[in-house]
JSON list of C-alpha atoms in Angstrom, two decimals:
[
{"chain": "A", "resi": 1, "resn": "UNK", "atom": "CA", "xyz": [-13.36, 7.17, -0.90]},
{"chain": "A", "resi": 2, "resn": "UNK", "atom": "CA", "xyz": [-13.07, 6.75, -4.65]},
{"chain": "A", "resi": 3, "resn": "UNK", "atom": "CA", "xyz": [-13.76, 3.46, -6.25]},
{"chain": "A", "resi": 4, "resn": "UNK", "atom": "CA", "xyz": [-10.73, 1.77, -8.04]},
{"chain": "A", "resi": 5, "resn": "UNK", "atom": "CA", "xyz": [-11.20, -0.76, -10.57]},
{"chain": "A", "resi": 6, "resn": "UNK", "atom": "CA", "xyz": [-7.79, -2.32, -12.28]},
{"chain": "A", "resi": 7, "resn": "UNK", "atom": "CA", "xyz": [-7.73, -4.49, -14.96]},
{"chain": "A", "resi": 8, "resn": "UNK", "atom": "CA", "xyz": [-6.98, -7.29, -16.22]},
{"chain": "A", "resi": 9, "resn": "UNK", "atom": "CA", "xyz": [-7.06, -8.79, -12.08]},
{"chain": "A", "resi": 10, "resn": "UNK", "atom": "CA", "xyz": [-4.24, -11.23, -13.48]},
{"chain": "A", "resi": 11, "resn": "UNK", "atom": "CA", "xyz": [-2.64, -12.75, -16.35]},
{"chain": "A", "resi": 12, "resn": "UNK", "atom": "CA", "xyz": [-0.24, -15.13, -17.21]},
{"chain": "A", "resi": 13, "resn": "UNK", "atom": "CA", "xyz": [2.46, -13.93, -19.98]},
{"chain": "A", "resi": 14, "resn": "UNK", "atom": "CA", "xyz": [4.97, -15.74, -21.78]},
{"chain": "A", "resi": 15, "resn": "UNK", "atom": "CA", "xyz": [8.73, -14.04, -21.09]},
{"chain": "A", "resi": 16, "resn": "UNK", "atom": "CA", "xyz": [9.53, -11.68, -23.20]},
{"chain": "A", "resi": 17, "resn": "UNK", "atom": "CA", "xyz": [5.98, -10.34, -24.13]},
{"chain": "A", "resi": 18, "resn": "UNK", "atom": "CA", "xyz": [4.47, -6.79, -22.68]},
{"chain": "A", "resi": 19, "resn": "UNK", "atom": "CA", "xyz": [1.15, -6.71, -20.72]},
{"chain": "A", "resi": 20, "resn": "UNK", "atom": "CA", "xyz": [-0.61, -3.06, -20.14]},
{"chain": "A", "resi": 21, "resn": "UNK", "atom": "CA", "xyz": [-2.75, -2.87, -16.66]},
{"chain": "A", "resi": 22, "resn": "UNK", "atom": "CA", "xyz": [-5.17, -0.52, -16.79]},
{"chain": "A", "resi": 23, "resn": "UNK", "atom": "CA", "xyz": [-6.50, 2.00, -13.54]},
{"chain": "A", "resi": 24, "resn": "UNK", "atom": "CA", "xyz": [-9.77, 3.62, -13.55]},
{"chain": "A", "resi": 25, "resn": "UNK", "atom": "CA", "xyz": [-11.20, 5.77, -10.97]},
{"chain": "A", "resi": 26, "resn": "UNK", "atom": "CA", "xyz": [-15.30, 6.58, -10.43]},
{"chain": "A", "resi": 27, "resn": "UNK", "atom": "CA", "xyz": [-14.22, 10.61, -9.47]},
{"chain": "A", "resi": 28, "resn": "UNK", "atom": "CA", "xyz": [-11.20, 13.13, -10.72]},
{"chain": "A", "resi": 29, "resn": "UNK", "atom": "CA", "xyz": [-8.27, 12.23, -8.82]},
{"chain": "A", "resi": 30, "resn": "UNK", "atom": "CA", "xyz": [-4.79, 14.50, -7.97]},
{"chain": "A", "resi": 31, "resn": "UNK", "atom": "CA", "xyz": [-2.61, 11.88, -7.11]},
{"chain": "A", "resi": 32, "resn": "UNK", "atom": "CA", "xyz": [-2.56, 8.40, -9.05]},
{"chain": "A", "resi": 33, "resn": "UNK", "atom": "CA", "xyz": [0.56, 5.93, -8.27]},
{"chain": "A", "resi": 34, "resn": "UNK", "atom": "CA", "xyz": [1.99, 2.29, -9.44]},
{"chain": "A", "resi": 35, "resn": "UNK", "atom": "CA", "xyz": [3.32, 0.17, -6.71]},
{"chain": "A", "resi": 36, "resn": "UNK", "atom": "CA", "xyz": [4.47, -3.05, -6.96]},
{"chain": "A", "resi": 37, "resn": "UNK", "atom": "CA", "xyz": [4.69, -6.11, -4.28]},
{"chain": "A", "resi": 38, "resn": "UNK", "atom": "CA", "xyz": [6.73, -8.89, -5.43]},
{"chain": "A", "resi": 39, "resn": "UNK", "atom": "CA", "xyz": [5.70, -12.85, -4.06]},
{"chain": "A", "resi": 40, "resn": "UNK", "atom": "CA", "xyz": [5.67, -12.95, 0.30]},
{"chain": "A", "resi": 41, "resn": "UNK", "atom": "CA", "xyz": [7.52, -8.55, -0.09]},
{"chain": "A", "resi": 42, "resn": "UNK", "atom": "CA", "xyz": [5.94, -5.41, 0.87]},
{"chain": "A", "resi": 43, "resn": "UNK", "atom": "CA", "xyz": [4.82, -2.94, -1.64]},
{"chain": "A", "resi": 44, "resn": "UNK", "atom": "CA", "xyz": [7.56, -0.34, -3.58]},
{"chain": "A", "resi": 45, "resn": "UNK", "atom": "CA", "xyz": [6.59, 2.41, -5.35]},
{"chain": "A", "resi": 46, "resn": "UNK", "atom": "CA", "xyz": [7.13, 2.28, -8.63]},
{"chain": "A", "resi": 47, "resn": "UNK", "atom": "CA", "xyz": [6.25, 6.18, -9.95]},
{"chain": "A", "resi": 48, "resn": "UNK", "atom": "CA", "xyz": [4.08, 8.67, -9.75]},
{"chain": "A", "resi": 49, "resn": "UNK", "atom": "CA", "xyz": [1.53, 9.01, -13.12]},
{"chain": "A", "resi": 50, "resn": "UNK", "atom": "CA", "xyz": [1.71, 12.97, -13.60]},
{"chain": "A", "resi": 51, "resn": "UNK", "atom": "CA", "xyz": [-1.82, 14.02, -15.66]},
{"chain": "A", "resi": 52, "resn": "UNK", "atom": "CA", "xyz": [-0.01, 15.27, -19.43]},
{"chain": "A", "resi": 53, "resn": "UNK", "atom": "CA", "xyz": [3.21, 15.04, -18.63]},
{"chain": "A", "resi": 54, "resn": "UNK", "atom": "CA", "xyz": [5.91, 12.26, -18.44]},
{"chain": "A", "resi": 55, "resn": "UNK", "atom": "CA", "xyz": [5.93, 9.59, -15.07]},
{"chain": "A", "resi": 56, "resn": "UNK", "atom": "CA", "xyz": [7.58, 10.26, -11.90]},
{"chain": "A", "resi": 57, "resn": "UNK", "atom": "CA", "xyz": [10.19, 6.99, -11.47]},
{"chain": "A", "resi": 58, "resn": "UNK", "atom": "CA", "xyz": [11.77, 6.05, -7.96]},
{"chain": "A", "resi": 59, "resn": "UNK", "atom": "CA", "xyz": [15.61, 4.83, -7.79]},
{"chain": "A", "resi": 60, "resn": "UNK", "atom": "CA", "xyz": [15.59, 1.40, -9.84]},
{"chain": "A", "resi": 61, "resn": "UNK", "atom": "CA", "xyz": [12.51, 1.41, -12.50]},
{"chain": "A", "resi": 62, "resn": "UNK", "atom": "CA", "xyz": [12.69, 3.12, -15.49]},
{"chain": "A", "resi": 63, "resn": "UNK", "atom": "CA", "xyz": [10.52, 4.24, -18.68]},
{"chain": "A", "resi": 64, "resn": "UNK", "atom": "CA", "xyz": [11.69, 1.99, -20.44]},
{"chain": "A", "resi": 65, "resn": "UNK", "atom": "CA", "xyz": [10.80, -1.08, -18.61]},
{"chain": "A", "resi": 66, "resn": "UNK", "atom": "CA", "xyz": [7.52, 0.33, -16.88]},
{"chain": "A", "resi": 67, "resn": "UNK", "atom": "CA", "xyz": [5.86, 3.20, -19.38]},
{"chain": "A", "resi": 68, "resn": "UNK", "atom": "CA", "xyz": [2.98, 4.44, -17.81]},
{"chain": "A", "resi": 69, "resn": "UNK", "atom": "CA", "xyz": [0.64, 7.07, -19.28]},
{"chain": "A", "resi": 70, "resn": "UNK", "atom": "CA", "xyz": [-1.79, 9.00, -17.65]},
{"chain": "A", "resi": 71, "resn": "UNK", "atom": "CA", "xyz": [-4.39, 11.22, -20.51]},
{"chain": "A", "resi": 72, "resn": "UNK", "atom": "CA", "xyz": [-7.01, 12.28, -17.83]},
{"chain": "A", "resi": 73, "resn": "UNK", "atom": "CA", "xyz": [-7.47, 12.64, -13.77]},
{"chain": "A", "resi": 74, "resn": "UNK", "atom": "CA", "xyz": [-9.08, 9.41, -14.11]},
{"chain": "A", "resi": 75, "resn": "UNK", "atom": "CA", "xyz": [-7.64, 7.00, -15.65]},
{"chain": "A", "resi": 76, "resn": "UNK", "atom": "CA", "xyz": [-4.29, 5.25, -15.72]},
{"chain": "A", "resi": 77, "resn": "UNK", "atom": "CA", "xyz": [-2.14, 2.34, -17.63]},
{"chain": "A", "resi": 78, "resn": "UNK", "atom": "CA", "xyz": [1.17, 0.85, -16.85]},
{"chain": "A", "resi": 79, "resn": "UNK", "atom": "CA", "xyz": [3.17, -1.46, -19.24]},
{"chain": "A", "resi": 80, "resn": "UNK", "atom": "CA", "xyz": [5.39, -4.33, -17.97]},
{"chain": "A", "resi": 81, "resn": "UNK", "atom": "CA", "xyz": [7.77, -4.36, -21.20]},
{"chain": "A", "resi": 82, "resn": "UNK", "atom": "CA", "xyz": [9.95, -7.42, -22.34]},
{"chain": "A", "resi": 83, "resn": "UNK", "atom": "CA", "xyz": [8.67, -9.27, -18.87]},
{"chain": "A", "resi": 84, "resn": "UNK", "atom": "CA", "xyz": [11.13, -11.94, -17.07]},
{"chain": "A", "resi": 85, "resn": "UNK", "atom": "CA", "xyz": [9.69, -14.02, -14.16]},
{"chain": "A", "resi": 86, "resn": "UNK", "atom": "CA", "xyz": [10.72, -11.63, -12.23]},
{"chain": "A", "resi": 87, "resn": "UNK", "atom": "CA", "xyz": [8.40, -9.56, -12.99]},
{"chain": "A", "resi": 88, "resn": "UNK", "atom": "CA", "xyz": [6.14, -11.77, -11.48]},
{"chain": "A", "resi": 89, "resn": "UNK", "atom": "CA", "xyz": [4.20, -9.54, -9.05]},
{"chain": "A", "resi": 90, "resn": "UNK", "atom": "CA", "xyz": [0.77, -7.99, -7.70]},
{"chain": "A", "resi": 91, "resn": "UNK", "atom": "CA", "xyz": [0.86, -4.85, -9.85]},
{"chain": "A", "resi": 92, "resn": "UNK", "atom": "CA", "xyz": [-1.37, -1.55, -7.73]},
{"chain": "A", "resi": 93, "resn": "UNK", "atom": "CA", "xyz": [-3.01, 1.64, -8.23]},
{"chain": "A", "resi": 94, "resn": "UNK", "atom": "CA", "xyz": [-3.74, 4.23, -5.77]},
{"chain": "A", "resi": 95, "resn": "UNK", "atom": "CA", "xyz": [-5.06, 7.77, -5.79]},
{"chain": "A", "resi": 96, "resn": "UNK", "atom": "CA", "xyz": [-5.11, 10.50, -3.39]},
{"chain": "A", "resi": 97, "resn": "UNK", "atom": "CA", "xyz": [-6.07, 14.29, -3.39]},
{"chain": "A", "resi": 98, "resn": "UNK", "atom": "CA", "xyz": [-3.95, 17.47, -3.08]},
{"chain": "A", "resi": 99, "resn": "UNK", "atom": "CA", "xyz": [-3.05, 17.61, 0.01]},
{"chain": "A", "resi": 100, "resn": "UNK", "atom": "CA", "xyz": [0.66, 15.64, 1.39]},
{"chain": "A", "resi": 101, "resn": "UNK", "atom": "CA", "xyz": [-1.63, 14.14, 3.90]},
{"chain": "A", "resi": 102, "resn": "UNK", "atom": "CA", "xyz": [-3.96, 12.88, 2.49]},
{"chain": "A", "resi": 103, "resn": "UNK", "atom": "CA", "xyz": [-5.12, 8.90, 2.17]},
{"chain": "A", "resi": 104, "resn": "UNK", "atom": "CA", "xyz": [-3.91, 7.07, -0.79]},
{"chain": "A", "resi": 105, "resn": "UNK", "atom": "CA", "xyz": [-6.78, 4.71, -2.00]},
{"chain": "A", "resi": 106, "resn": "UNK", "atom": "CA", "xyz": [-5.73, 1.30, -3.33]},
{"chain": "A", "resi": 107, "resn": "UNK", "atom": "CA", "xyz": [-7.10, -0.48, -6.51]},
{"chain": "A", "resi": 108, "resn": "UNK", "atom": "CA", "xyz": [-7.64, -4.28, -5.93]},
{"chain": "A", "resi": 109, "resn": "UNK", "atom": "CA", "xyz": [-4.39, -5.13, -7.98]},
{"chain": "A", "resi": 110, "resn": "UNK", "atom": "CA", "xyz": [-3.40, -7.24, -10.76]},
{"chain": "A", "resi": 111, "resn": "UNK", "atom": "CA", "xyz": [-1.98, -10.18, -9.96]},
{"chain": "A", "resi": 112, "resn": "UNK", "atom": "CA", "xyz": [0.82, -11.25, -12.90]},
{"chain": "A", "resi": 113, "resn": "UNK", "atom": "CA", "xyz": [2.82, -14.42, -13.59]},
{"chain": "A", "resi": 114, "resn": "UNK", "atom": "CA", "xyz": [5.59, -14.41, -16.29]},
{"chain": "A", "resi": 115, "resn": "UNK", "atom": "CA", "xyz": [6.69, -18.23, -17.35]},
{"chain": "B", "resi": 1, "resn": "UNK", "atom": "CA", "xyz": [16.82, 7.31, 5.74]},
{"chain": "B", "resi": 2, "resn": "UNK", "atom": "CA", "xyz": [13.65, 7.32, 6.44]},
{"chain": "B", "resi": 3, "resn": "UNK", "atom": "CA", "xyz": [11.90, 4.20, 7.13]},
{"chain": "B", "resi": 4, "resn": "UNK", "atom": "CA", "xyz": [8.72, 1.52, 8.85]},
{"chain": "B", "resi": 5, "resn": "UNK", "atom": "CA", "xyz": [9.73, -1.37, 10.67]},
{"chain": "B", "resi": 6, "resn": "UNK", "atom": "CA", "xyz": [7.38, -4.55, 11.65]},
{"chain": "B", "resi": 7, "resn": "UNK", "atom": "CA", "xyz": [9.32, -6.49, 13.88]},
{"chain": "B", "resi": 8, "resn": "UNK", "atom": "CA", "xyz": [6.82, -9.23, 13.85]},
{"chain": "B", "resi": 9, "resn": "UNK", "atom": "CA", "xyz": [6.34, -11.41, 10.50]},
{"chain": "B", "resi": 10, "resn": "UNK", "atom": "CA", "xyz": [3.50, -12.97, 12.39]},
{"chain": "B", "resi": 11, "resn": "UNK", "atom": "CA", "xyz": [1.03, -12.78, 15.19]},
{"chain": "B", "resi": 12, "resn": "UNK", "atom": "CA", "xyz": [-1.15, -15.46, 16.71]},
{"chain": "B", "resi": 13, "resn": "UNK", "atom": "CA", "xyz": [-3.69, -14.47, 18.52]},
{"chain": "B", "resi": 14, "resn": "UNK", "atom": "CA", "xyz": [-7.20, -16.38, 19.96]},
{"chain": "B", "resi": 15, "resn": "UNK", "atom": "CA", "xyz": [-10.73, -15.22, 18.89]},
{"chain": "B", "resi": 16, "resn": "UNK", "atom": "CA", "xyz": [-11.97, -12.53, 22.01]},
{"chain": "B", "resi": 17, "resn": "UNK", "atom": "CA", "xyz": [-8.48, -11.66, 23.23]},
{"chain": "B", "resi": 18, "resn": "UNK", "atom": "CA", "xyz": [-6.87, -8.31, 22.42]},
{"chain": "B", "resi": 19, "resn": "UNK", "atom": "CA", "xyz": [-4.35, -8.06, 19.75]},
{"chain": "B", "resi": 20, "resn": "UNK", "atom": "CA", "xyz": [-1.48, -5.91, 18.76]},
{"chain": "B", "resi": 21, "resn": "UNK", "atom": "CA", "xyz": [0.36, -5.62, 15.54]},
{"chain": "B", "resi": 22, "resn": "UNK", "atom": "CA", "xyz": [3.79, -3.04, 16.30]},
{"chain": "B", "resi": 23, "resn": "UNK", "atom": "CA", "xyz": [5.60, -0.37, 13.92]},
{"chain": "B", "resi": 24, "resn": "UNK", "atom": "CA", "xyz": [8.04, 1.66, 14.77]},
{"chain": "B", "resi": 25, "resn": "UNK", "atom": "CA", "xyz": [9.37, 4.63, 12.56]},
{"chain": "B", "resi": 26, "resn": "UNK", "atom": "CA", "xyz": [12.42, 6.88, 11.72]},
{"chain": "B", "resi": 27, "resn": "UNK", "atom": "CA", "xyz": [11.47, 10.47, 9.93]},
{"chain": "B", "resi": 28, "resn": "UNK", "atom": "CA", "xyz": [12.50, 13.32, 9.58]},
{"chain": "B", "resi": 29, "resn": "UNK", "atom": "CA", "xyz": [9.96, 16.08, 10.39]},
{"chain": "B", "resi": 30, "resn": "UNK", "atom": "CA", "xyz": [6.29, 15.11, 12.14]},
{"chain": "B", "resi": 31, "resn": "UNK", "atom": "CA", "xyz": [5.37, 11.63, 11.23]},
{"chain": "B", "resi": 32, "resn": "UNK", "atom": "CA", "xyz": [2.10, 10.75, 8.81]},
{"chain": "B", "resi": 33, "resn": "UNK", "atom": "CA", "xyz": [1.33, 7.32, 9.32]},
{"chain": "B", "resi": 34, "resn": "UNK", "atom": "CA", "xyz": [-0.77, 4.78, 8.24]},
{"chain": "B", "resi": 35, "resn": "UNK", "atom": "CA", "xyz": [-2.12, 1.18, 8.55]},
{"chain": "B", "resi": 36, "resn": "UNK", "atom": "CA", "xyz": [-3.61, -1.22, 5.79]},
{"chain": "B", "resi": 37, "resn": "UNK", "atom": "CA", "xyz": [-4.42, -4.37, 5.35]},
{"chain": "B", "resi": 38, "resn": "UNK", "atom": "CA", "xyz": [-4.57, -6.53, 2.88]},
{"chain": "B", "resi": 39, "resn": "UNK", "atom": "CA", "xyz": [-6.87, -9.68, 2.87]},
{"chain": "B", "resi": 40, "resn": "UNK", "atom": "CA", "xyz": [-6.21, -12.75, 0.35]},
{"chain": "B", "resi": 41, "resn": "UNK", "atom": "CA", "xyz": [-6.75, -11.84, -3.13]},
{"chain": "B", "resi": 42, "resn": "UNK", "atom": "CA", "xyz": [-7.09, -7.95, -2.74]},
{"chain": "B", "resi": 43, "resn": "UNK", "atom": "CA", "xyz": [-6.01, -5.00, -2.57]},
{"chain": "B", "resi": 44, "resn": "UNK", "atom": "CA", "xyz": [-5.15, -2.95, 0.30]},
{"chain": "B", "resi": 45, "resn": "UNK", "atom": "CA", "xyz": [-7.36, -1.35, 2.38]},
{"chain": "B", "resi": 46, "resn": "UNK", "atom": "CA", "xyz": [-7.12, 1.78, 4.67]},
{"chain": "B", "resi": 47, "resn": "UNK", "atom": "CA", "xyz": [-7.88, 1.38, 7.93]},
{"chain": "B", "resi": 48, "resn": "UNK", "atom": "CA", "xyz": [-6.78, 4.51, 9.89]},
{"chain": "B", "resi": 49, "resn": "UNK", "atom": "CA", "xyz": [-3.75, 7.20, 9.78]},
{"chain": "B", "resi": 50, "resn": "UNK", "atom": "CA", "xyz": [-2.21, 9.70, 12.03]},
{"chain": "B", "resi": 51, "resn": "UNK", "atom": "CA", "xyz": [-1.51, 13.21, 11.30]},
{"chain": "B", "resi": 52, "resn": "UNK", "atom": "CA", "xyz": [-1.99, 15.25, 14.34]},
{"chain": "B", "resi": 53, "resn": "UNK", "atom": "CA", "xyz": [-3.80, 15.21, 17.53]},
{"chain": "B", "resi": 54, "resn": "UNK", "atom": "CA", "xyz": [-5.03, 12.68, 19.70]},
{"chain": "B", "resi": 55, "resn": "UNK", "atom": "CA", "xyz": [-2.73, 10.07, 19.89]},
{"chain": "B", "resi": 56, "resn": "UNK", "atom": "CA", "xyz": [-4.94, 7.71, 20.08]},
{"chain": "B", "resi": 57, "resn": "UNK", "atom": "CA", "xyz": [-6.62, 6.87, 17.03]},
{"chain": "B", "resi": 58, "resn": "UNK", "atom": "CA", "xyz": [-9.46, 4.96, 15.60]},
{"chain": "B", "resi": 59, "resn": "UNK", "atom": "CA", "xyz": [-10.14, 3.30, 12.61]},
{"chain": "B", "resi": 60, "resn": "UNK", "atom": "CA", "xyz": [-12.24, 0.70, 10.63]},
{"chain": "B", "resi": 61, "resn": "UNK", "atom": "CA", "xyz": [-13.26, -2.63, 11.70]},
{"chain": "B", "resi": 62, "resn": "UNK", "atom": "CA", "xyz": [-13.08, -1.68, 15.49]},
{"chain": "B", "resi": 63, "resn": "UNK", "atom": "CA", "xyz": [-9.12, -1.01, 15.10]},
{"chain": "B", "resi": 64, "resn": "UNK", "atom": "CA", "xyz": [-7.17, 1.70, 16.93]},
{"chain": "B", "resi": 65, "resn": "UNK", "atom": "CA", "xyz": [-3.80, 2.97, 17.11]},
{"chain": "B", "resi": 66, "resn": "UNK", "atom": "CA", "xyz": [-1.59, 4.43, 19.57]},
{"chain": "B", "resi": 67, "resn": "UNK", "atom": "CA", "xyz": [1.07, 7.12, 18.48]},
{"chain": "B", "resi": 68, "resn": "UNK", "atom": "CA", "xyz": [4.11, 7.29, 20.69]},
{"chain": "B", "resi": 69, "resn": "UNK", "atom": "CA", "xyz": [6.50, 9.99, 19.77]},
{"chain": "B", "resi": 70, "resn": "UNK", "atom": "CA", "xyz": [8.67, 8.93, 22.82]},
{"chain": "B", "resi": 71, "resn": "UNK", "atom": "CA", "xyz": [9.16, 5.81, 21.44]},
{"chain": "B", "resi": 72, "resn": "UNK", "atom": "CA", "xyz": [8.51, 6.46, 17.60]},
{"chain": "B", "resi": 73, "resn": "UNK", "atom": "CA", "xyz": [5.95, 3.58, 17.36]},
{"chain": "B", "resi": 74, "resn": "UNK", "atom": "CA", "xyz": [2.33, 3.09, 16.24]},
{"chain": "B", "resi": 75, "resn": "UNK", "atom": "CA", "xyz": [1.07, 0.31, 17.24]},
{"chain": "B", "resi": 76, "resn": "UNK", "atom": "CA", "xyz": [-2.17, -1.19, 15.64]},
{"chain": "B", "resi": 77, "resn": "UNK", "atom": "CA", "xyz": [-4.59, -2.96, 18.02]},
{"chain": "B", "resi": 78, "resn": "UNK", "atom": "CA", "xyz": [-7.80, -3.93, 18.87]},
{"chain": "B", "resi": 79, "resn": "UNK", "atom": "CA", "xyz": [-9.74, -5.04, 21.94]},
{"chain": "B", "resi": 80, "resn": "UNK", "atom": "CA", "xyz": [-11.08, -8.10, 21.16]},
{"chain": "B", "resi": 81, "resn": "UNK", "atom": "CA", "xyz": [-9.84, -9.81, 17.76]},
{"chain": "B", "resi": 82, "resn": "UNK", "atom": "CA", "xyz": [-12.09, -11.73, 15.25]},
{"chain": "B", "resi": 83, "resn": "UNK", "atom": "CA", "xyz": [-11.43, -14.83, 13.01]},
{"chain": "B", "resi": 84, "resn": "UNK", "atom": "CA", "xyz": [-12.12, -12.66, 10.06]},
{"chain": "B", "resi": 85, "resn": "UNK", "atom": "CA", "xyz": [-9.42, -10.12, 11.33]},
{"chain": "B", "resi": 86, "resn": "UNK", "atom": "CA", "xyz": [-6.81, -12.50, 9.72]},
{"chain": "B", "resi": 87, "resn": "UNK", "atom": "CA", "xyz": [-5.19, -10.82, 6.97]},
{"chain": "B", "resi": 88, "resn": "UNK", "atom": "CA", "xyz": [-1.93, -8.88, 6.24]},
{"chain": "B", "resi": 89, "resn": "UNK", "atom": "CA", "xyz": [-1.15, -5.13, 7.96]},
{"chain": "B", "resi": 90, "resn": "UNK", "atom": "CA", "xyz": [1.38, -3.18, 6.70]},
{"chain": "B", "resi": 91, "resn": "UNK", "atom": "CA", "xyz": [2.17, 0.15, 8.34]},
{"chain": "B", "resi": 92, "resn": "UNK", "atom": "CA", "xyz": [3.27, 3.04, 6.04]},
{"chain": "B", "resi": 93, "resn": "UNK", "atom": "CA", "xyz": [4.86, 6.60, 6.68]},
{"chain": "B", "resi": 94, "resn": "UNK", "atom": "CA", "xyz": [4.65, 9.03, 4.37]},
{"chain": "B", "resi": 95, "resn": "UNK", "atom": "CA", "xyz": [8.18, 9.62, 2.84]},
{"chain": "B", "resi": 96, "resn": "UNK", "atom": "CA", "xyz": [9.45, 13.46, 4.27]},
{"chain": "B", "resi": 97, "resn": "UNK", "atom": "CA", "xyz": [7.88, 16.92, 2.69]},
{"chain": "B", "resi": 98, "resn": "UNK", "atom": "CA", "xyz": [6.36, 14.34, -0.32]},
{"chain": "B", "resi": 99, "resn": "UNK", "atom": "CA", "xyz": [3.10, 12.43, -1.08]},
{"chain": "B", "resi": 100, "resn": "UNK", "atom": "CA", "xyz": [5.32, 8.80, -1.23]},
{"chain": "B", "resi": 101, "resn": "UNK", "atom": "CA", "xyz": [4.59, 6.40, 1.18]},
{"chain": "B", "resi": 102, "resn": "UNK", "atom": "CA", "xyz": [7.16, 4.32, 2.74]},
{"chain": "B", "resi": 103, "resn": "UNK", "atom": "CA", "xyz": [5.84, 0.74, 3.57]},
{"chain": "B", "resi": 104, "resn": "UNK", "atom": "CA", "xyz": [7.02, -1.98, 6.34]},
{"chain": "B", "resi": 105, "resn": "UNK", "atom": "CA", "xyz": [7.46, -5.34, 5.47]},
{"chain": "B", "resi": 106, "resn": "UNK", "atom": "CA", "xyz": [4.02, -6.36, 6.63]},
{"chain": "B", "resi": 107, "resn": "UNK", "atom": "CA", "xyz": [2.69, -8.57, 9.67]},
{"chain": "B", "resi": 108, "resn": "UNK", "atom": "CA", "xyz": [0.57, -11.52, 9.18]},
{"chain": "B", "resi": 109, "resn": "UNK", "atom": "CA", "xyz": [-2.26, -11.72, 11.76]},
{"chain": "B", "resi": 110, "resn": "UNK", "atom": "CA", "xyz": [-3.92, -15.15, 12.70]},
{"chain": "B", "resi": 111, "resn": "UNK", "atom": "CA", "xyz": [-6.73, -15.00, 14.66]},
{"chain": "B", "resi": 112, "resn": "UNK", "atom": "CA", "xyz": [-7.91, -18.86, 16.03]},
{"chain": "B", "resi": 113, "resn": "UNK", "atom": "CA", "xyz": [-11.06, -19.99, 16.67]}
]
């Protein structure tokens, strides 16, 4: 499986300030994808990072909020924009190849507090 | 919808004896389905999936997993459970026809001395 490295691993922010995680991947990836798991909650996807082209959001996030670029098949950043506390959250990558099947990989995750 | 269920927040379990973490799912179409788990401080980790075949499936870490279409479940368990087993699982499905994984809301595993 591909190694996943995400940084920064957490951060404290001041309301009202942006913070940009970053995802980088050892190998070329297909898939890459933002999740988010809120304090003692299961993980929600937040959108799919599309290689040159614009971000994939589900129902309830939006560019604005959560920009996310993706320049390469390795490498991707998300940006937590004007953040609230409740925002506060375990921010995660994960990869995965071509196929529908196949196993999404998860970076170790950043672990943000907004105050 | 489409969806994962953990019934259990929690299981308690002793060190040697068996354990069994449940999911249950509702899909349309064949099921994918996964397990992870997540120990303090990390990330998750896969530990197996079904696609198709045996029903029985095995894993990492000595884990297997039963699919049972009768029952739409997929049960996570393992014969004899360790201290170090204690961590979050979370079972996933993959959301119909896409590459989107749908997660449950996680069970907490305690394994005691």
């Amino acid at each position: 499986s591909a190694v996943i490295s995400q940084k920064p691993s957490r951060d404290i922010c001041q309301r009202g300030t942006s913070l940009t995680i970053q995802c980088q991947v050892d190998s070329q990836v297909t898939m890459m994808f933002w999740y988010r798991q809120q304090p003692g909650q299961s993980l929600t996807l937040i959108a799919t990072a599309n290689q040159g082209s614009e971000a994939t959001y589900e129902s309830g996030f939006v560019i604005d909020k959560f920009p996310i670029s993706r320049p390469n098949l390795t490498f991707s950043t998300l940006t937590v924009s004007n953040m609230s506390p409740e925002d506060s959250s375990i921010y995660l990558c994960s990869v995965a190849g071509t196929a529908i099947q196949e196993t999404q990989y998860f970076g170790p995750g950043t672990r943000l507090l907004v105050l | 919808a489409q969806s994962v269920a953990q019934p259990e927040d929690q299981v308690n379990v002793a060190e040697g004896n068996p354990l069994t973490v449940k999911c249950t799912y509702s899909v349309s179409g064949n099921p994918y389905l996964f397990w992870y788990v997540q120990y303090p401080n990390r990330g998750l980790q896969f530990l197996l999936k079904y696609i198709t075949g045996d029903n029985l499936v095995k894993g990492s870490y000595g884990f297997e997993a039963e699919f049972n279409k009768s029952q739409t479940s997929f049960h996570l368990k393992k014969p004899s459970a360790l201290v170090s087993d204690s961590a979050l699982y979370f079972c996933a499905v993959l959301r119909y026809n896409t590459d989107k994984l749908i997660f449950g809301t996680g069970t907490r595993l305690q394994v005691f001395p």
